[in-house]
Amino acid sequence: MNQTIICTHCNKELPADWGFPCCPYCGKELVKREDNLGGRSSFSLGDANAIAGDMNVNIDSHNVVTNIVQERQKHREELHQEKVVQFKQLCELVYADGVMTSDEARQLENLRLSLGIDSAEADQIRGQVRKIRLQQAQNQLNPVARVSLQQIVSMAMNGKLDLLKHCFPRLEAMAEKYMVDEVQFYYYLILAGLDPRKCIKLYENRNNDNYWQSFWTYMAYQNIEELDKAQLIIAEMEAWTDRPFGNMALLATAGSLYTYWEDMTQTDFLEQARMFLEQGADGFSDFLDRFAQSLMLLAEDNDNDMHEYQGDFSFYFNHVFSGLMHKRKMAHIYNLIPRMPKIAPLPH
């Protein structure tokens, strides 16, 4: 059976047994095909696989190049990170004592140059190390500072006021440097006891919130009888959810006792104070142990107990609770005054 030949240029069927190399209709050279049935060229699965194979070669080649680039980039980043770590380690050694000497600065600069770290990144690393060291210093007392703090606290608790006033600037400097609970607690405790108006002034001009500053300023307000401002502190301290609720209960105890000793006929406030004290006893900060014990003695109002423990809690009774003790004294004096008998009015 003769095959039907069609010109691929003009798409006309050639005469049977046409043997010339050009098309008799358009004159263009005929393309020789092994199979030109119906003008359709054959396309085998093998051809498709060959083309797909070529594509796979190209795709694989692209992936290989991409992987090589990524690996090189990763390698460069790892090398750079190793250099950063090395530079950071030297920075930590330099700033360990909080001081950088000229010799240490020269060593850091030489290392930076040898590692190829640019100055901007080096400054950033040094800044981070300094910041971490400062935070560590603020949250940790060194042995010398701890001994100084213990001495000052001992002066306060033992009533050595002359020595205490002489050493108080040292405690003030420590409070500025160390954001340690123990330092902040005793600084504002002693300040509120010795100079409540200065304590209040610092509180009202504060730039940042400080838990123990707020706590002891409450007592300062009570002692100068600015009760409305004291109550505002209680409301604001509710935001300190990370502190024991018992701390606020102790302050509420003190507030109720101040009100009771202002007018002893208001016995409900004495009962309220005892109720707050019972709530506070369930859990309060360890530093407040003496404060809580002082409140227990005041709530019981037993003169014998007060006299027995006067020496142990003298700073609290004489200074921290100075306003309350004055009210209590005046109330007892008032009770000792004999009441004037009622006299019937004279007849007109």
CSV table of C-alpha atoms in Angstrom, one decimal:
chain,number,residue,atom,x,y,z
A,1,MET,CA,0.0,0.0,0.0
A,2,ASN,CA,1.4,3.4,-1.1
A,3,GLN,CA,1.9,5.9,1.6
A,4,THR,CA,0.1,9.2,1.2
A,5,ILE,CA,2.7,12.0,1.0
A,6,ILE,CA,1.7,15.5,2.0
A,7,CYS,CA,3.9,18.6,1.6
A,8,THR,CA,4.7,20.1,5.0
A,9,HIS,CA,4.8,23.6,3.5
A,10,CYS,CA,1.6,23.8,1.5
A,11,ASN,CA,-0.2,20.8,3.0
A,12,LYS,CA,-1.2,19.4,-0.4
A,13,GLU,CA,-1.2,15.8,-1.2
A,14,LEU,CA,1.5,14.8,-3.7
A,15,PRO,CA,0.8,12.6,-6.7
A,16,ALA,CA,1.3,8.9,-6.3
A,17,ASP,CA,4.9,7.7,-7.0
A,18,TRP,CA,6.2,11.4,-7.0
A,19,GLY,CA,10.0,10.9,-7.0
A,20,PHE,CA,11.3,14.5,-7.2
A,21,PRO,CA,12.8,16.2,-4.1
A,22,CYS,CA,10.6,19.4,-4.5
A,23,CYS,CA,6.9,19.9,-4.2
A,24,PRO,CA,5.2,20.3,-7.6
A,25,TYR,CA,2.8,22.9,-6.1
A,26,CYS,CA,4.9,25.2,-4.0
A,27,GLY,CA,8.4,24.3,-5.3
A,28,LYS,CA,9.8,23.9,-1.8
A,29,GLU,CA,12.1,21.1,-0.8
A,30,LEU,CA,10.2,18.1,0.6
A,31,VAL,CA,11.1,17.0,4.1
A,32,LYS,CA,11.7,13.3,4.2
A,33,ARG,CA,9.9,11.5,7.0
A,34,GLU,CA,9.8,7.9,7.9
A,35,ASP,CA,6.2,8.2,8.7
A,36,ASN,CA,4.1,11.1,7.3
A,37,LEU,CA,0.7,9.6,7.6
A,38,GLY,CA,-2.0,12.3,7.4
A,39,GLY,CA,0.6,15.0,7.7
A,40,ARG,CA,1.1,14.0,11.3
A,41,SER,CA,4.6,13.3,12.5
A,42,SER,CA,5.1,10.4,14.8
A,43,PHE,CA,6.1,11.0,18.3
A,44,SER,CA,7.3,8.0,20.3
A,45,LEU,CA,7.4,7.5,24.1
A,46,GLY,CA,11.1,7.2,23.7
A,47,ASP,CA,11.3,10.7,22.3
A,48,ALA,CA,9.3,12.0,25.3
A,49,ASN,CA,11.6,10.2,27.7
A,50,ALA,CA,14.6,11.7,26.0
A,51,ILE,CA,13.2,15.2,26.3
A,52,ALA,CA,12.3,14.6,29.9
A,53,GLY,CA,15.7,13.3,30.5
A,54,ASP,CA,17.3,16.4,29.1
A,55,MET,CA,15.0,18.5,31.4
A,56,ASN,CA,16.0,16.4,34.4
A,57,VAL,CA,19.6,16.9,33.7
A,58,ASN,CA,19.0,20.7,33.6
A,59,ILE,CA,16.9,20.6,36.8
A,60,ASP,CA,19.5,18.4,38.6
A,61,SER,CA,22.3,20.7,37.5
A,62,HIS,CA,20.4,23.7,38.9
A,63,ASN,CA,19.7,22.0,42.2
A,64,VAL,CA,23.4,21.0,42.5
A,65,VAL,CA,24.5,24.6,41.9
A,66,THR,CA,21.9,26.0,44.4
A,67,ASN,CA,23.0,23.5,47.0
A,68,ILE,CA,26.6,24.4,46.6
A,69,VAL,CA,25.8,28.1,46.9
A,70,GLN,CA,23.8,27.5,50.0
A,71,GLU,CA,26.4,25.3,51.6
A,72,ARG,CA,29.1,27.9,51.0
A,73,GLN,CA,26.8,30.6,52.4
A,74,LYS,CA,26.1,28.5,55.5
A,75,HIS,CA,29.8,27.8,55.9
A,76,ARG,CA,30.6,31.5,55.8
A,77,GLU,CA,27.9,32.3,58.4
A,78,GLU,CA,29.2,29.5,60.7
A,79,LEU,CA,32.7,30.9,60.4
A,80,HIS,CA,31.5,34.4,61.1
A,81,GLN,CA,29.5,33.2,64.1
A,82,GLU,CA,32.6,31.5,65.5
A,83,LYS,CA,34.5,34.8,65.2
A,84,VAL,CA,31.7,36.7,66.9
A,85,VAL,CA,31.7,34.2,69.8
A,86,GLN,CA,35.5,34.5,70.1
A,87,PHE,CA,35.3,38.3,70.3
A,88,LYS,CA,32.3,38.2,72.8
A,89,GLN,CA,34.3,35.9,75.1
A,90,LEU,CA,37.1,38.4,75.3
A,91,CYS,CA,34.6,41.2,75.9
A,92,GLU,CA,33.1,39.2,78.9
A,93,LEU,CA,36.6,38.8,80.4
A,94,VAL,CA,37.3,42.5,80.0
A,95,TYR,CA,34.0,43.6,81.6
A,96,ALA,CA,34.1,41.0,84.4
A,97,ASP,CA,35.4,43.6,86.8
A,98,GLY,CA,33.3,46.4,85.3
A,99,VAL,CA,36.3,48.4,84.1
A,100,MET,CA,38.1,48.5,80.7
A,101,THR,CA,41.7,49.6,80.8
A,102,SER,CA,43.5,51.1,77.8
A,103,ASP,CA,45.5,47.9,77.4
A,104,GLU,CA,42.3,45.8,77.4
A,105,ALA,CA,40.8,48.2,74.8
A,106,ARG,CA,43.8,47.7,72.6
A,107,GLN,CA,43.5,43.9,72.9
A,108,LEU,CA,39.9,44.0,71.9
A,109,GLU,CA,40.6,46.2,68.9
A,110,ASN,CA,43.5,44.0,67.7
A,111,LEU,CA,41.3,40.9,68.0
A,112,ARG,CA,38.5,42.7,66.1
A,113,LEU,CA,40.8,43.5,63.2
A,114,SER,CA,42.3,40.0,63.1
A,115,LEU,CA,38.9,38.4,63.0
A,116,GLY,CA,37.6,40.8,60.4
A,117,ILE,CA,34.6,42.0,62.4
A,118,ASP,CA,33.4,45.5,61.4
A,119,SER,CA,33.4,48.2,64.0
A,120,ALA,CA,29.6,48.6,64.1
A,121,GLU,CA,29.1,45.0,64.9
A,122,ALA,CA,31.9,45.0,67.5
A,123,ASP,CA,30.3,48.0,69.2
A,124,GLN,CA,27.0,46.2,69.3
A,125,ILE,CA,28.6,43.1,70.9
A,126,ARG,CA,30.4,45.2,73.5
A,127,GLY,CA,27.1,47.0,74.3
A,128,GLN,CA,25.3,43.7,74.9
A,129,VAL,CA,28.0,42.4,77.2
A,130,ARG,CA,28.1,45.6,79.2
A,131,LYS,CA,24.3,45.5,79.6
A,132,ILE,CA,24.3,41.9,80.8
A,133,ARG,CA,27.1,42.6,83.3
A,134,LEU,CA,25.2,45.7,84.6
A,135,GLN,CA,22.0,43.7,85.1
A,136,GLN,CA,23.9,41.0,86.9
A,137,ALA,CA,25.6,43.6,89.2
A,138,GLN,CA,22.2,45.2,89.9
A,139,ASN,CA,20.7,41.9,90.9
A,140,GLN,CA,23.5,40.6,93.0
A,141,LEU,CA,25.2,42.1,96.1
A,142,ASN,CA,28.9,41.7,96.3
A,143,PRO,CA,30.3,40.6,99.7
A,144,VAL,CA,31.4,44.1,100.7
A,145,ALA,CA,28.0,45.6,99.9
A,146,ARG,CA,26.3,42.8,101.8
A,147,VAL,CA,28.3,43.4,105.0
A,148,SER,CA,27.6,47.2,104.7
A,149,LEU,CA,23.9,46.5,104.4
A,150,GLN,CA,23.9,44.2,107.4
A,151,GLN,CA,25.7,46.8,109.5
A,152,ILE,CA,23.3,49.6,108.6
A,153,VAL,CA,20.2,47.4,109.3
A,154,SER,CA,21.7,46.4,112.7
A,155,MET,CA,22.1,50.1,113.6
A,156,ALA,CA,18.5,50.7,112.8
A,157,MET,CA,17.1,47.7,114.6
A,158,ASN,CA,19.2,48.4,117.7
A,159,GLY,CA,18.3,52.1,117.9
A,160,LYS,CA,21.8,53.5,117.1
A,161,LEU,CA,20.3,56.5,115.3
A,162,ASP,CA,23.5,58.7,115.3
A,163,LEU,CA,25.5,56.0,113.5
A,164,LEU,CA,22.5,55.2,111.3
A,165,LYS,CA,22.2,58.8,110.1
A,166,HIS,CA,26.0,59.0,109.5
A,167,CYS,CA,25.9,55.8,107.4
A,168,PHE,CA,22.6,56.4,105.6
A,169,PRO,CA,24.1,58.0,102.5
A,170,ARG,CA,26.0,54.7,101.9
A,171,LEU,CA,22.6,52.9,101.9
A,172,GLU,CA,21.2,55.5,99.6
A,173,ALA,CA,24.0,54.9,97.1
A,174,MET,CA,23.5,51.2,97.3
A,175,ALA,CA,19.8,51.6,96.6
A,176,GLU,CA,20.6,53.6,93.4
A,177,LYS,CA,23.0,50.9,92.3
A,178,TYR,CA,21.4,47.6,93.3
A,179,MET,CA,17.9,46.7,92.3
A,180,VAL,CA,17.9,43.9,94.9
A,181,ASP,CA,14.8,43.3,97.0
A,182,GLU,CA,16.8,43.3,100.3
A,183,VAL,CA,18.4,46.7,99.6
A,184,GLN,CA,15.2,48.3,98.3
A,185,PHE,CA,13.2,47.0,101.3
A,186,TYR,CA,15.5,48.4,104.0
A,187,TYR,CA,16.3,51.6,102.2
A,188,TYR,CA,12.7,52.7,102.0
A,189,LEU,CA,11.8,51.2,105.4
A,190,ILE,CA,14.5,53.3,107.1
A,191,LEU,CA,13.7,56.4,105.0
A,192,ALA,CA,10.0,56.2,105.7
A,193,GLY,CA,10.8,55.8,109.5
A,194,LEU,CA,13.4,58.6,109.7
A,195,ASP,CA,12.2,61.1,107.1
A,196,PRO,CA,8.6,60.3,105.9
A,197,ARG,CA,8.3,63.6,104.0
A,198,LYS,CA,11.4,62.9,101.9
A,199,CYS,CA,10.1,59.3,101.3
A,200,ILE,CA,6.8,60.8,100.0
A,201,LYS,CA,8.6,63.4,97.9
A,202,LEU,CA,10.7,60.7,96.2
A,203,TYR,CA,7.6,58.6,95.6
A,204,GLU,CA,5.6,61.5,94.1
A,205,ASN,CA,8.6,62.4,91.8
A,206,ARG,CA,9.4,58.8,90.8
A,207,ASN,CA,10.2,57.9,87.2
A,208,ASN,CA,9.7,54.1,87.7
A,209,ASP,CA,7.5,52.0,89.9
A,210,ASN,CA,9.3,50.3,92.8
A,211,TYR,CA,7.4,47.8,95.0
A,212,TRP,CA,9.1,48.5,98.3
A,213,GLN,CA,9.0,52.3,97.7
A,214,SER,CA,5.2,52.1,97.3
A,215,PHE,CA,4.9,49.8,100.3
A,216,TRP,CA,6.8,52.0,102.8
A,217,THR,CA,5.4,55.3,101.4
A,218,TYR,CA,2.0,54.0,102.5
A,219,MET,CA,3.3,54.0,106.1
A,220,ALA,CA,4.8,57.5,105.5
A,221,TYR,CA,1.4,58.8,104.4
A,222,GLN,CA,-0.3,57.2,107.4
A,223,ASN,CA,2.2,58.9,109.8
A,224,ILE,CA,1.6,62.4,108.4
A,225,GLU,CA,-2.2,61.6,108.2
A,226,GLU,CA,-2.6,61.9,104.4
A,227,LEU,CA,-5.0,58.9,104.5
A,228,ASP,CA,-6.5,59.5,101.0
A,229,LYS,CA,-3.1,59.2,99.3
A,230,ALA,CA,-2.3,56.1,101.4
A,231,GLN,CA,-5.5,54.4,100.2
A,232,LEU,CA,-4.5,55.2,96.6
A,233,ILE,CA,-1.2,53.3,97.1
A,234,ILE,CA,-3.2,50.3,98.3
A,235,ALA,CA,-5.3,50.4,95.1
A,236,GLU,CA,-2.2,50.8,92.9
A,237,MET,CA,-0.3,47.9,94.5
A,238,GLU,CA,-3.0,45.4,93.3
A,239,ALA,CA,-1.1,45.5,90.0
A,240,TRP,CA,1.9,43.7,91.6
A,241,THR,CA,0.4,40.3,91.1
A,242,ASP,CA,3.8,38.6,91.6
A,243,ARG,CA,4.0,39.6,95.2
A,244,PRO,CA,2.2,37.8,98.1
A,245,PHE,CA,-1.3,39.0,98.9
A,246,GLY,CA,-0.4,38.9,102.6
A,247,ASN,CA,1.8,42.0,102.1
A,248,MET,CA,-1.2,44.1,101.2
A,249,ALA,CA,-3.2,42.5,104.1
A,250,LEU,CA,-0.6,43.7,106.5
A,251,LEU,CA,-0.8,47.3,105.2
A,252,ALA,CA,-4.6,47.1,105.5
A,253,THR,CA,-4.1,45.9,109.1
A,254,ALA,CA,-2.0,49.0,109.8
A,255,GLY,CA,-4.6,51.3,108.2
A,256,SER,CA,-7.4,49.9,110.3
A,257,LEU,CA,-5.3,50.3,113.5
A,258,TYR,CA,-4.5,53.9,112.7
A,259,THR,CA,-8.2,54.6,112.3
A,260,TYR,CA,-9.1,52.7,115.6
A,261,TRP,CA,-6.6,54.6,117.7
A,262,GLU,CA,-7.9,57.9,116.3
A,263,ASP,CA,-11.2,57.0,117.9
A,264,MET,CA,-11.3,54.0,120.2
A,265,THR,CA,-15.1,54.0,120.1
A,266,GLN,CA,-14.8,52.6,116.6
A,267,THR,CA,-14.1,49.0,117.7
A,268,ASP,CA,-15.2,47.6,114.4
A,269,PHE,CA,-11.9,48.9,113.0
A,270,LEU,CA,-10.0,46.9,115.6
A,271,GLU,CA,-11.8,43.8,114.7
A,272,GLN,CA,-11.2,44.6,111.0
A,273,ALA,CA,-7.5,44.9,111.7
A,274,ARG,CA,-7.4,41.5,113.4
A,275,MET,CA,-9.2,40.0,110.4
A,276,PHE,CA,-6.7,41.5,107.9
A,277,LEU,CA,-3.9,40.3,110.1
A,278,GLU,CA,-5.2,36.8,110.1
A,279,GLN,CA,-5.4,36.9,106.3
A,280,GLY,CA,-1.9,38.3,106.0
A,281,ALA,CA,-0.5,35.7,108.3
A,282,ASP,CA,-1.2,33.1,105.6
A,283,GLY,CA,1.7,34.4,103.5
A,284,PHE,CA,3.9,37.5,103.3
A,285,SER,CA,7.4,38.3,102.1
A,286,ASP,CA,10.1,37.1,104.5
A,287,PHE,CA,11.5,40.6,105.0
A,288,LEU,CA,8.2,41.6,106.6
A,289,ASP,CA,8.5,39.3,109.6
A,290,ARG,CA,9.3,42.0,112.1
A,291,PHE,CA,6.6,44.3,110.6
A,292,ALA,CA,4.0,41.5,111.0
A,293,GLN,CA,5.0,40.7,114.6
A,294,SER,CA,4.8,44.4,115.5
A,295,LEU,CA,1.3,44.5,114.1
A,296,MET,CA,0.3,41.5,116.1
A,297,LEU,CA,1.4,43.2,119.3
A,298,LEU,CA,-0.4,46.4,118.4
A,299,ALA,CA,-3.6,44.5,117.5
A,300,GLU,CA,-3.6,42.8,120.9
A,301,ASP,CA,-2.9,46.1,122.7
A,302,ASN,CA,-1.3,44.4,125.7
A,303,ASP,CA,0.9,46.9,127.6
A,304,ASN,CA,2.9,44.1,129.2
A,305,ASP,CA,3.7,42.5,125.9
A,306,MET,CA,4.5,45.9,124.3
A,307,HIS,CA,6.9,46.6,127.1
A,308,GLU,CA,8.5,43.2,126.9
A,309,TYR,CA,9.3,43.4,123.2
A,310,GLN,CA,10.0,47.1,123.0
A,311,GLY,CA,13.7,46.5,122.6
A,312,ASP,CA,13.2,44.0,119.7
A,313,PHE,CA,10.9,46.2,117.7
A,314,SER,CA,12.0,49.7,118.8
A,315,PHE,CA,12.6,51.0,115.3
A,316,TYR,CA,9.1,49.9,114.2
A,317,PHE,CA,7.3,51.2,117.3
A,318,ASN,CA,9.3,54.5,117.5
A,319,HIS,CA,9.6,55.3,113.8
A,320,VAL,CA,7.6,53.1,111.3
A,321,PHE,CA,4.5,53.3,113.5
A,322,SER,CA,5.2,56.7,115.0
A,323,GLY,CA,1.9,58.2,114.1
A,324,LEU,CA,0.0,55.2,115.4
A,325,MET,CA,2.0,55.1,118.7
A,326,HIS,CA,1.2,58.8,119.2
A,327,LYS,CA,-2.5,58.2,118.7
A,328,ARG,CA,-2.4,55.2,121.0
A,329,LYS,CA,-0.7,57.2,123.7
A,330,MET,CA,-3.1,60.0,123.5
A,331,ALA,CA,-6.1,57.6,123.6
A,332,HIS,CA,-4.8,56.0,126.8
A,333,ILE,CA,-4.2,59.4,128.4
A,334,TYR,CA,-7.7,60.4,127.4
A,335,ASN,CA,-9.1,57.2,129.1
A,336,LEU,CA,-7.2,58.0,132.3
A,337,ILE,CA,-8.8,61.5,132.6
A,338,PRO,CA,-11.8,61.1,134.9
A,339,ARG,CA,-15.1,62.0,133.2
A,340,MET,CA,-16.8,65.1,134.4
A,341,PRO,CA,-20.1,64.3,136.0
A,342,LYS,CA,-23.1,65.6,134.2
A,343,ILE,CA,-24.6,68.6,136.0
A,344,ALA,CA,-28.3,69.4,135.8
A,345,PRO,CA,-29.0,72.8,134.3
A,346,LEU,CA,-29.8,75.5,136.8
A,347,PRO,CA,-33.4,76.5,137.0
A,348,HIS,CA,-34.3,79.7,135.3
